[in-house]
Coordinates of C-alpha atoms in Angstrom, one line a residue:
M1 CA 95.7 92.4 120.7
S2 CA 99.0 93.9 119.6
A3 CA 100.5 93.4 123.3
L4 CA 99.4 89.7 123.2
P5 CA 102.2 87.4 123.3
E6 CA 102.4 84.7 120.5
S7 CA 102.7 82.0 123.0
A8 CA 99.1 83.1 124.3
L9 CA 97.6 81.7 121.2
F10 CA 99.0 78.3 121.9
A11 CA 96.7 77.0 124.6
P12 CA 93.4 77.9 122.8
V13 CA 94.3 76.1 119.8
E14 CA 95.7 73.1 121.6
A15 CA 92.5 72.9 123.6
Y16 CA 90.4 73.0 120.4
L17 CA 92.3 70.4 118.7
E18 CA 92.4 68.2 121.6
S19 CA 88.5 68.3 121.7
Q20 CA 88.8 67.1 118.2
G21 CA 90.8 64.0 119.2
Y22 CA 94.3 65.2 118.3
R23 CA 97.5 64.7 120.3
V24 CA 99.3 68.2 120.3
Q25 CA 103.0 69.1 120.6
G26 CA 104.6 72.5 120.5
E27 CA 107.6 73.6 118.7
V28 CA 108.2 70.4 116.7
D29 CA 111.1 70.9 113.9
H30 CA 110.3 74.6 113.9
C31 CA 106.6 74.4 113.7
D32 CA 104.6 76.2 116.3
L33 CA 102.0 73.4 116.8
V34 CA 101.7 69.9 115.5
A35 CA 98.8 67.8 116.0
R36 CA 97.9 64.1 115.0
R37 CA 94.9 61.9 115.3
G38 CA 95.5 58.1 114.9
D39 CA 97.1 57.3 111.6
E40 CA 96.0 60.6 110.0
P41 CA 98.9 62.8 108.3
P42 CA 100.1 65.5 110.9
V43 CA 98.5 69.0 111.1
V44 CA 100.8 72.1 111.3
V45 CA 99.5 75.4 112.8
E46 CA 101.7 78.6 112.4
L47 CA 100.7 81.2 115.3
K48 CA 101.2 84.8 114.9
T49 CA 99.6 87.8 116.7
R50 CA 98.5 89.4 113.6
L51 CA 98.2 88.3 109.7
N52 CA 101.4 89.3 107.9
L53 CA 103.9 88.0 105.3
E54 CA 106.1 86.3 107.5
L55 CA 103.2 84.2 108.7
I56 CA 102.3 83.2 105.2
L57 CA 105.9 82.6 104.2
Q58 CA 106.3 80.4 107.3
A59 CA 103.0 78.5 106.6
T60 CA 103.8 77.7 103.0
E61 CA 107.2 76.3 104.0
R62 CA 105.4 73.7 106.0
F63 CA 103.8 72.1 103.1
A64 CA 107.4 70.2 102.7
L65 CA 105.9 68.4 105.7
T66 CA 102.3 68.0 105.4
D67 CA 99.4 69.1 103.3
A68 CA 97.5 70.0 106.4
V69 CA 98.8 73.4 107.3
Y70 CA 96.9 76.2 109.1
I71 CA 97.6 79.8 110.0
A72 CA 96.1 81.0 113.2
F73 CA 95.9 84.6 114.6
P74 CA 93.5 87.1 116.3
S75 CA 90.9 88.5 114.5
S76 CA 90.0 92.2 114.3
A77 CA 86.7 93.6 113.3
A78 CA 88.7 96.0 110.9
L79 CA 90.4 93.3 109.2
W80 CA 87.2 91.3 108.6
R81 CA 85.3 94.3 107.5
R82 CA 87.9 95.4 104.9
H83 CA 89.8 92.2 103.9
W84 CA 87.8 89.1 104.8
R85 CA 87.0 87.9 101.2
R86 CA 90.5 88.5 100.0
V87 CA 92.2 86.8 103.0
R88 CA 89.9 83.6 102.4
K89 CA 90.7 83.7 98.7
L90 CA 94.4 84.1 99.4
C91 CA 94.4 81.0 101.7
R92 CA 92.3 79.0 99.4
R93 CA 94.7 79.7 96.4
L94 CA 97.7 78.7 98.7
G95 CA 95.9 75.7 99.9
L96 CA 96.2 76.9 103.6
G97 CA 93.7 76.4 106.4
L98 CA 92.5 79.6 108.2
I99 CA 92.0 79.8 112.0
T100 CA 90.9 83.1 113.8
L101 CA 91.1 83.6 117.6
D102 CA 88.1 85.8 118.3
G103 CA 87.4 88.2 121.1
E104 CA 89.3 88.7 124.4
E105 CA 88.4 85.0 125.1
L106 CA 90.5 83.8 121.9
L107 CA 87.8 81.6 120.9
V108 CA 88.8 79.2 118.0
N109 CA 87.2 79.7 114.9
V110 CA 88.1 77.4 111.9
R111 CA 87.4 79.8 108.9
L112 CA 88.7 77.4 106.1
D113 CA 90.2 74.0 105.8
P114 CA 93.4 73.3 103.7
A115 CA 92.4 72.0 100.2
P116 CA 94.0 71.7 96.7
Y117 CA 93.3 75.0 94.9
R118 CA 91.6 74.5 91.5
P119 CA 91.5 77.8 89.7
R120 CA 88.6 78.9 87.7
Q121 CA 89.3 81.7 85.0
S122 CA 86.5 84.0 84.1
R123 CA 86.4 84.0 80.4
P124 CA 84.0 87.0 80.1
R125 CA 86.5 89.0 82.4
G126 CA 89.5 87.7 80.3
R127 CA 87.8 88.8 77.1
R128 CA 87.1 92.3 78.6
L129 CA 90.8 92.6 79.8
L130 CA 92.1 91.8 76.1
A131 CA 89.6 94.1 74.5
E132 CA 90.6 97.0 76.9
F133 CA 94.3 96.3 76.4
E134 CA 93.9 96.1 72.5
H135 CA 91.7 99.1 72.2
R136 CA 94.0 101.5 74.1
V137 CA 96.4 104.1 72.4
G138 CA 100.0 104.3 73.7
N139 CA 100.7 103.7 77.4
A140 CA 98.9 106.7 79.2
N141 CA 98.7 105.4 82.8
V142 CA 101.5 104.6 85.2
G143 CA 101.2 101.3 87.1
G144 CA 100.6 101.9 90.9
V145 CA 99.2 105.2 90.7
T146 CA 95.9 105.8 92.6
R147 CA 93.4 108.5 92.8
T148 CA 94.1 109.6 89.3
A149 CA 91.8 109.4 86.2
L150 CA 92.7 106.4 84.2
V151 CA 92.7 106.7 80.5
T152 CA 90.7 103.8 79.5
A153 CA 89.5 102.5 76.3
Y154 CA 86.1 104.1 77.0
R155 CA 87.8 107.4 77.9
L156 CA 89.8 107.3 74.7
D157 CA 86.7 107.0 72.7
A158 CA 85.0 109.7 74.5
L159 CA 88.1 111.8 73.8
R160 CA 87.8 110.9 70.1
C161 CA 84.3 112.4 70.1
V162 CA 85.5 115.5 71.8
L163 CA 88.0 116.0 69.1
A164 CA 85.5 115.3 66.6
L165 CA 83.2 118.1 68.1
R166 CA 85.8 120.8 68.4
D167 CA 84.7 122.5 65.3
G168 CA 81.0 122.7 66.4
P169 CA 77.9 120.5 66.7
L170 CA 77.4 117.4 65.0
A171 CA 74.7 114.7 64.2
L172 CA 75.5 111.3 65.7
R173 CA 75.9 109.9 62.3
D174 CA 78.5 112.2 61.3
L175 CA 80.2 112.0 64.5
R176 CA 80.6 108.2 64.4
E177 CA 81.9 108.8 60.8
R178 CA 84.4 111.4 61.9
S179 CA 85.4 110.0 65.1
G180 CA 85.5 106.5 64.0
V181 CA 83.8 105.5 67.3
D182 CA 80.9 102.9 66.9
R183 CA 79.6 103.3 70.3
A184 CA 79.3 107.3 70.0
A185 CA 75.7 107.3 70.7
P186 CA 75.8 105.6 74.1
I187 CA 78.8 107.6 75.1
L188 CA 77.3 110.9 74.4
Q189 CA 73.7 109.8 75.7
K190 CA 75.2 108.7 79.1
D191 CA 77.9 111.2 79.2
H192 CA 79.7 109.9 82.1
F193 CA 82.3 112.7 82.2
G194 CA 80.1 115.6 81.6
W195 CA 81.7 116.6 78.4
F196 CA 78.8 116.8 76.0
E197 CA 75.4 118.7 75.8
R198 CA 72.5 117.9 73.4
V199 CA 71.6 120.6 71.2
E200 CA 68.5 118.8 69.4
R201 CA 67.5 115.3 69.1
G202 CA 70.5 113.3 67.6
V203 CA 72.8 116.4 67.7
Y204 CA 75.5 117.2 70.3
E205 CA 78.2 119.8 71.1
L206 CA 80.9 120.2 73.6
S207 CA 80.1 121.3 77.2
P208 CA 82.4 123.7 78.8
K209 CA 83.8 120.8 80.7
G210 CA 84.4 119.0 77.4
E211 CA 86.3 122.0 76.0
Q212 CA 88.8 121.5 78.7
A213 CA 89.1 118.1 78.3
P214 CA 91.9 117.9 75.6
E215 CA 94.0 120.2 78.1
A216 CA 93.3 117.8 81.1
F217 CA 94.3 114.6 79.0
A218 CA 96.8 116.4 76.8
D219 CA 99.1 113.1 76.4
A220 CA 96.4 110.9 75.3
V221 CA 94.9 113.5 73.0
G222 CA 98.4 114.1 71.6
K223 CA 98.4 110.4 70.6
L224 CA 95.0 110.4 69.4
E225 CA 95.7 113.2 67.0
R226 CA 98.9 111.5 65.6
E227 CA 96.8 108.5 65.2
L228 CA 94.2 110.5 63.1
E229 CA 97.2 111.9 61.1
A230 CA 98.6 108.7 60.2
S231 CA 95.0 107.2 59.2

């Protein structure tokens, strides 16, 4: 598909729109394709051999001319497998229509029609975002870094439990009081990080991995220790 000229995309889209009763013209006022049916507002289609930022920017500029703007490009199995949902969501948010040209025959597939976007916020996700933000200590994560263990609010609470257990095993009741972590019981019982071991019912100690956790998260632990000193 990479060697396909952009002009090769015009004919399939033209034929499809003509089959829907549109008159079609190419390269009208810098638009790749303009179509009109009767007295309806014009339809603009911007063509590219692949989805990229330039295509999105060109298409959004066409909203100065009409609300009916589509982007069209050849589909690829890899793109749809990895990004199909996000591509649709992006186009829906921008109010763009989406056309793919599929296979070697460049079959026209209208995936999404233009429509005004009416965003819906998720209140539970918004509450989780604020709770996570407010529960963190300091700023232990660098934005944009990947494949690195994030210091989340949950991990901070687990580290508080680690600090409380450094002097030896504790019952859950004593651990909650010493660490100040109300959810200490599920943290130790689920033990997502492998930091804790049960000595007996309701009593826990650090695992060998847990003993290494303060060193692995030294910056976060330092902030927690200063927090304890200040309390």
